[in-house]
XYZ file of N, CA, C and O in Angstrom:
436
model
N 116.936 152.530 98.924
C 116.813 152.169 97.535
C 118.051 151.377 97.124
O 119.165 151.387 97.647
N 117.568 150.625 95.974
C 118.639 149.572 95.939
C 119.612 150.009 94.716
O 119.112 150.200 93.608
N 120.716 150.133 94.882
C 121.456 151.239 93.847
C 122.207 150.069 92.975
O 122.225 150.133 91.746
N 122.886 148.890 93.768
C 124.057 148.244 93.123
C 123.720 146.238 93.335
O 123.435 145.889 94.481
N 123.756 145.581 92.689
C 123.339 144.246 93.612
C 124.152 143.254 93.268
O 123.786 142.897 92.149
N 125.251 142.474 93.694
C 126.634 141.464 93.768
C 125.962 140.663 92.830
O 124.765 140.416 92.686
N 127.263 140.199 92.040
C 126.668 138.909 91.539
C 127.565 137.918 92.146
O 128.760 138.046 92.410
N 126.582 136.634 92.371
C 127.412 135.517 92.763
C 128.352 135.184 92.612
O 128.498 135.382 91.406
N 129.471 134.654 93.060
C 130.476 133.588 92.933
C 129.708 132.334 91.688
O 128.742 131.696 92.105
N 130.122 132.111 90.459
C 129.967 130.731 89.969
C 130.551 129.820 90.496
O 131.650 129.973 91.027
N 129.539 128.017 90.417
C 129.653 127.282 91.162
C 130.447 126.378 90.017
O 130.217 126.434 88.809
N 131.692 125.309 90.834
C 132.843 124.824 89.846
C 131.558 123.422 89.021
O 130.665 122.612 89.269
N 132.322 123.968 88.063
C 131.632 122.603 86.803
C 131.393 121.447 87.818
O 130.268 120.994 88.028
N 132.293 121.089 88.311
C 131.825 119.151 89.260
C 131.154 119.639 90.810
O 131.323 119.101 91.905
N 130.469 120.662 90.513
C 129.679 120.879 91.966
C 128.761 119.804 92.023
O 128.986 119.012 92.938
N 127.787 119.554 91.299
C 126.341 118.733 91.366
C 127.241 117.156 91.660
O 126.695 116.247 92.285
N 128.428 117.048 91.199
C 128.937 115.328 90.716
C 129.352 115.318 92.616
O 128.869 114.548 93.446
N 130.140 116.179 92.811
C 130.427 116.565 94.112
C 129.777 116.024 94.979
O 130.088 115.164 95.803
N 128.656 116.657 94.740
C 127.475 116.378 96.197
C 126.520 115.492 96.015
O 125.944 114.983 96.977
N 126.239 115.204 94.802
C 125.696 113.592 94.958
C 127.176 112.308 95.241
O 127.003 111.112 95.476
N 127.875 112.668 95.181
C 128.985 111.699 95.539
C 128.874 111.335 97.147
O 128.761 110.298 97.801
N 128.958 112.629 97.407
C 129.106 113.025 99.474
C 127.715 112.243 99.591
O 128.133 111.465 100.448
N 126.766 111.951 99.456
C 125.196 112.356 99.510
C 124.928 110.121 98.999
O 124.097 109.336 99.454
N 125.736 109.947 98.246
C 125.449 108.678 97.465
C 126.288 107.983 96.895
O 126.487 108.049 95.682
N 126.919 107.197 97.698
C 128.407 106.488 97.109
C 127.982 105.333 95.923
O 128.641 104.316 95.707
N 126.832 105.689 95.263
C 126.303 104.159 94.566
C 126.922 105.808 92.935
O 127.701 105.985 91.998
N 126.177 106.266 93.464
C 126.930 107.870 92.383
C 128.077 108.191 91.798
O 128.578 109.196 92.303
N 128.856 107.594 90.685
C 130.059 108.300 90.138
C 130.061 109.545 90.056
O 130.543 110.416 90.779
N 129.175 109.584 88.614
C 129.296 110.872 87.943
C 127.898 111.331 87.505
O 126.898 110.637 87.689
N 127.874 113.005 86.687
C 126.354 113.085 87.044
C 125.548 111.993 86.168
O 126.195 111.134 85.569
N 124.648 112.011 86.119
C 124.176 110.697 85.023
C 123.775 109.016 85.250
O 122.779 108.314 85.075
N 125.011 108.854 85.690
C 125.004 107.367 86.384
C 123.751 106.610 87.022
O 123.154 107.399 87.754
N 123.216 105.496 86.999
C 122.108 105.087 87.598
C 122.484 103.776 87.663
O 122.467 103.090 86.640
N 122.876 103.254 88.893
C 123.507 101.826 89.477
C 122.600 100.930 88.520
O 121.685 101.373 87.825
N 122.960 99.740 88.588
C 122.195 99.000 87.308
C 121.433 98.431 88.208
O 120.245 98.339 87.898
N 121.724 98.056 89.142
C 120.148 97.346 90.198
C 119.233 98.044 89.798
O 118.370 97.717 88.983
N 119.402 99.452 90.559
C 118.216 100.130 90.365
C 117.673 100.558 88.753
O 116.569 101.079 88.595
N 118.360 100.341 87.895
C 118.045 100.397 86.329
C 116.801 98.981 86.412
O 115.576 99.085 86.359
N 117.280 98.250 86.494
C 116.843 97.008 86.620
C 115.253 96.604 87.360
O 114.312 95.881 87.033
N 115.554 97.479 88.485
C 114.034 97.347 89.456
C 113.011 98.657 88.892
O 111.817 98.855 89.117
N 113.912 99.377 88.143
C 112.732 100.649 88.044
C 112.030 100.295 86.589
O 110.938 100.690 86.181
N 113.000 99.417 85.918
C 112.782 99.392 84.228
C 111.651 97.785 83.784
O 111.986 96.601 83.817
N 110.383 98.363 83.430
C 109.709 97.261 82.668
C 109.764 97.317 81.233
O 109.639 98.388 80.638
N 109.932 96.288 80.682
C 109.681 96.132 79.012
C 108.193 95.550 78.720
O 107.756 94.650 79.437
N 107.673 95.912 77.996
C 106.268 95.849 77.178
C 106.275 96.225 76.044
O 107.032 97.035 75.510
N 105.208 95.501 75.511
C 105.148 95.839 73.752
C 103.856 97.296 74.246
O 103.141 97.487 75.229
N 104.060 97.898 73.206
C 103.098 99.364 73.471
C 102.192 99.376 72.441
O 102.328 99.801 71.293
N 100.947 98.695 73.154
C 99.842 98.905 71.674
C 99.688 99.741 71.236
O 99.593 100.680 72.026
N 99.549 100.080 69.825
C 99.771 101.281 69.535
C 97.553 101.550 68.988
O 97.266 102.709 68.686
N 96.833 100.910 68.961
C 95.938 100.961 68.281
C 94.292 101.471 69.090
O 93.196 101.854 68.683
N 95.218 101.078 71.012
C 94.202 101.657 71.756
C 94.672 102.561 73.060
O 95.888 102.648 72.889
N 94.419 103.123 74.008
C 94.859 103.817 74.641
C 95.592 102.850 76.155
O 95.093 101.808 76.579
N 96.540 103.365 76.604
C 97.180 102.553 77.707
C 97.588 103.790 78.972
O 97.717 105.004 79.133
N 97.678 102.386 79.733
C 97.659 103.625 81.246
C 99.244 103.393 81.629
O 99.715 102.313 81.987
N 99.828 104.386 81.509
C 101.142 104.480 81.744
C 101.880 104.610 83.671
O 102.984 104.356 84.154
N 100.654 105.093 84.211
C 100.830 105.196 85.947
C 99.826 105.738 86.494
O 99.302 106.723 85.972
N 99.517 105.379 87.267
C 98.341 105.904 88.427
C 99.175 106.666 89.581
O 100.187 106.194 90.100
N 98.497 108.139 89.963
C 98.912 108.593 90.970
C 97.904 109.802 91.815
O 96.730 110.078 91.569
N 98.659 110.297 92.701
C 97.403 110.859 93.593
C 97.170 110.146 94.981
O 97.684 109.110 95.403
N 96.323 110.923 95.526
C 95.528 110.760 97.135
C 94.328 109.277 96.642
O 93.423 109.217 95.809
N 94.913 108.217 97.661
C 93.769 106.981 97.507
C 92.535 107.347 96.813
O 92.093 106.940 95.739
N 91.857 108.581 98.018
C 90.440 109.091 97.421
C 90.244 110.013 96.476
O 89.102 110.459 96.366
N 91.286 110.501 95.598
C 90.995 111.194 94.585
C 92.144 110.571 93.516
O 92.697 111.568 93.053
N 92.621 109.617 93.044
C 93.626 108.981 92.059
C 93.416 109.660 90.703
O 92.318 110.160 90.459
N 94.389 109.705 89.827
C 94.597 110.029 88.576
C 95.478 109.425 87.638
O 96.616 109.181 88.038
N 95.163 109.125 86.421
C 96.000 107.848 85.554
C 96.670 108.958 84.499
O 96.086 109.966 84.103
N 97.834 108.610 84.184
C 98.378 109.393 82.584
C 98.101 107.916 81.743
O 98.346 106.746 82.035
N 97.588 108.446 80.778
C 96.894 107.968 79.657
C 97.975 108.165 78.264
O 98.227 109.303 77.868
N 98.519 107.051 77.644
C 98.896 107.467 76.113
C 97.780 106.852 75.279
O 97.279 105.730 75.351
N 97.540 107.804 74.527
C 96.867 107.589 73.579
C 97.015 107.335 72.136
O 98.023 107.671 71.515
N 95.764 106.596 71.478
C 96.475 106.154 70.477
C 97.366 107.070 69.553
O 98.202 106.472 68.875
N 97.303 108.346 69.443
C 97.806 109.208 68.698
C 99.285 109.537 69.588
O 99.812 110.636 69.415
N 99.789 108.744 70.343
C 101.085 109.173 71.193
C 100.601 110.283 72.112
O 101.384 110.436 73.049
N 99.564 111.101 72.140
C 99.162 112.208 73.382
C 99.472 111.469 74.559
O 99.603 110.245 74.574
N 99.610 112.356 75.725
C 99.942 111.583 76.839
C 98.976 112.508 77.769
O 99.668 113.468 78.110
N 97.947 112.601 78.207
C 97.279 113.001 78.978
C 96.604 112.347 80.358
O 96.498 111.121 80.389
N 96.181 113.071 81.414
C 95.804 112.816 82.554
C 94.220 112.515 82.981
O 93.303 113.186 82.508
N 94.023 111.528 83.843
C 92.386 111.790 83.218
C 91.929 110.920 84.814
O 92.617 109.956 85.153
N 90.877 111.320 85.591
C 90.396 110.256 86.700
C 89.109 110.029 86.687
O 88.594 110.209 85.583
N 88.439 109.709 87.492
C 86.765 109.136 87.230
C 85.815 110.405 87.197
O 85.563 111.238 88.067
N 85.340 110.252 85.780
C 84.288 111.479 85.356
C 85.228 111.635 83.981
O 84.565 112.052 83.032
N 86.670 111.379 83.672
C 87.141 112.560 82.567
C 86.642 111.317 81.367
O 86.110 110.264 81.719
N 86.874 111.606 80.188
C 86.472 111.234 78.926
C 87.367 110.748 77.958
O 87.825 111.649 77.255
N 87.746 109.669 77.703
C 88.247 109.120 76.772
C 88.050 108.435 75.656
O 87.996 107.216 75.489
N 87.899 109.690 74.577
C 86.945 108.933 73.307
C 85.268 109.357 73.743
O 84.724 110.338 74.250
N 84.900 108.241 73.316
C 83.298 108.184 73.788
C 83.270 107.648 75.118
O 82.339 107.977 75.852
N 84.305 106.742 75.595
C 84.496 106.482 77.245
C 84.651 107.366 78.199
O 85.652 108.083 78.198
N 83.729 107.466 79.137
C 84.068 107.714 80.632
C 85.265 107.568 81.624
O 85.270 106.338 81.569
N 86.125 107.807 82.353
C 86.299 106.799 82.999
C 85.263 106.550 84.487
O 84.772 107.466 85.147
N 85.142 105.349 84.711
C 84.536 105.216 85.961
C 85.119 104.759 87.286
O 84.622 104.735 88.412
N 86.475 104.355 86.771
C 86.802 103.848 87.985
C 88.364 104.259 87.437
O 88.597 104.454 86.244
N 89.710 104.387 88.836
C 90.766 104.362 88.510
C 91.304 103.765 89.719
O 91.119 104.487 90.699
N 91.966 102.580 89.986
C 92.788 101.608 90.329
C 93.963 101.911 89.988
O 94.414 102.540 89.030
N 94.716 101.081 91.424
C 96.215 100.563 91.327
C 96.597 100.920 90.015
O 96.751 102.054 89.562
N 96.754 99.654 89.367
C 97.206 99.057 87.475
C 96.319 99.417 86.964
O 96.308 98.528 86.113
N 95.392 100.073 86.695
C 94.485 99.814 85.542
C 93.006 101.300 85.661
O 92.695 101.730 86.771
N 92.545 101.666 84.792
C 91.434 102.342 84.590
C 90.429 101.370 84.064
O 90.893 100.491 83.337
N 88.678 101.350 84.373
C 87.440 101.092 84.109
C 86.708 102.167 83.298
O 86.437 103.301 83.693
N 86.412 101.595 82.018
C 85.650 102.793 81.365
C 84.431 102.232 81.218
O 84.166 101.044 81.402
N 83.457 103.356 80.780
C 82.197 103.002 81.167
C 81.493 101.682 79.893
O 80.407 101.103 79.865
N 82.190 101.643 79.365
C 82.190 100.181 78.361
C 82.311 98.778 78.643
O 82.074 97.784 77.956
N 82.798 98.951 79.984
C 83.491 98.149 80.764
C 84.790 97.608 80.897
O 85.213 96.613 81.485
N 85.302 98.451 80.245
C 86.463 97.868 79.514
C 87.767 98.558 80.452
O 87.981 99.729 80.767
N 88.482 97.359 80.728
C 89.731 97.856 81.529
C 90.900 98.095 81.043
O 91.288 97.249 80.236
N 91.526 98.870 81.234
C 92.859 99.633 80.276
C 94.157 99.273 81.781
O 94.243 99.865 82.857
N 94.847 98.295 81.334
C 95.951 98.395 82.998
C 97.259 98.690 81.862
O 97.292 98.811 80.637
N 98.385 98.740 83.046
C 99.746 99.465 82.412
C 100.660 98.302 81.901
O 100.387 97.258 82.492
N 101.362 98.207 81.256
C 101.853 97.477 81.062
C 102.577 96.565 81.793
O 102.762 96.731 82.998
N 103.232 95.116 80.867
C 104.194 94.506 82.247
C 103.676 93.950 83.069
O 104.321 93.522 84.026
């Protein structure tokens, strides 16, 4: 039976800065994000606000899934069969969702 149980050693404040340093010399401090990669990860788009937009597609080729913002700012998940509005979706692609309206919703950028 377990009567007594150690508590850890705390780990020093610059542990995490530490080991992404050892781990990633592009790494100062915690936070930091080299500006290349700011640069290659970051698109600008205007964000319609009046119909729904597909923010990323992800998932297994044969089963894909899109996050969806919607016009109300919701941000939900949705793949072929789920319902958006009175739309279906029927198809989910790379960039873009097919609803059964025909109407294609791709991500911005």
């Amino acid at each position: 039976m377990l009567t007594r149980s150690l508590r850890p050693k705390a780990r020093p404040e610059t542990f995490v800065v530490q080991a992404k340093a050892k781990t990633d010399p592009a790494v100062t401090s915690e936070g930091d994000t080299p500006a290349k990669v700011q640069d290659i990860a970051t698109t600008e788009a205007t964000l319609p606000g009046s119909e729904p937009m597909v923010l990323g597609v992800f998932g297994k080729e044969n089963a894909p899934h899109a996050l969806i913002r919607l016009p109300n700012g919701k941000v939900t998940e949705v793949q072929v069969g789920s319902r958006i509005g009175a739309q279906q979706v029927i198809a989910v692609a790379a960039d873009a969702i097919v609803l059964s309206n025909s109407k294609r919703l791709r991500m911005p950028g």
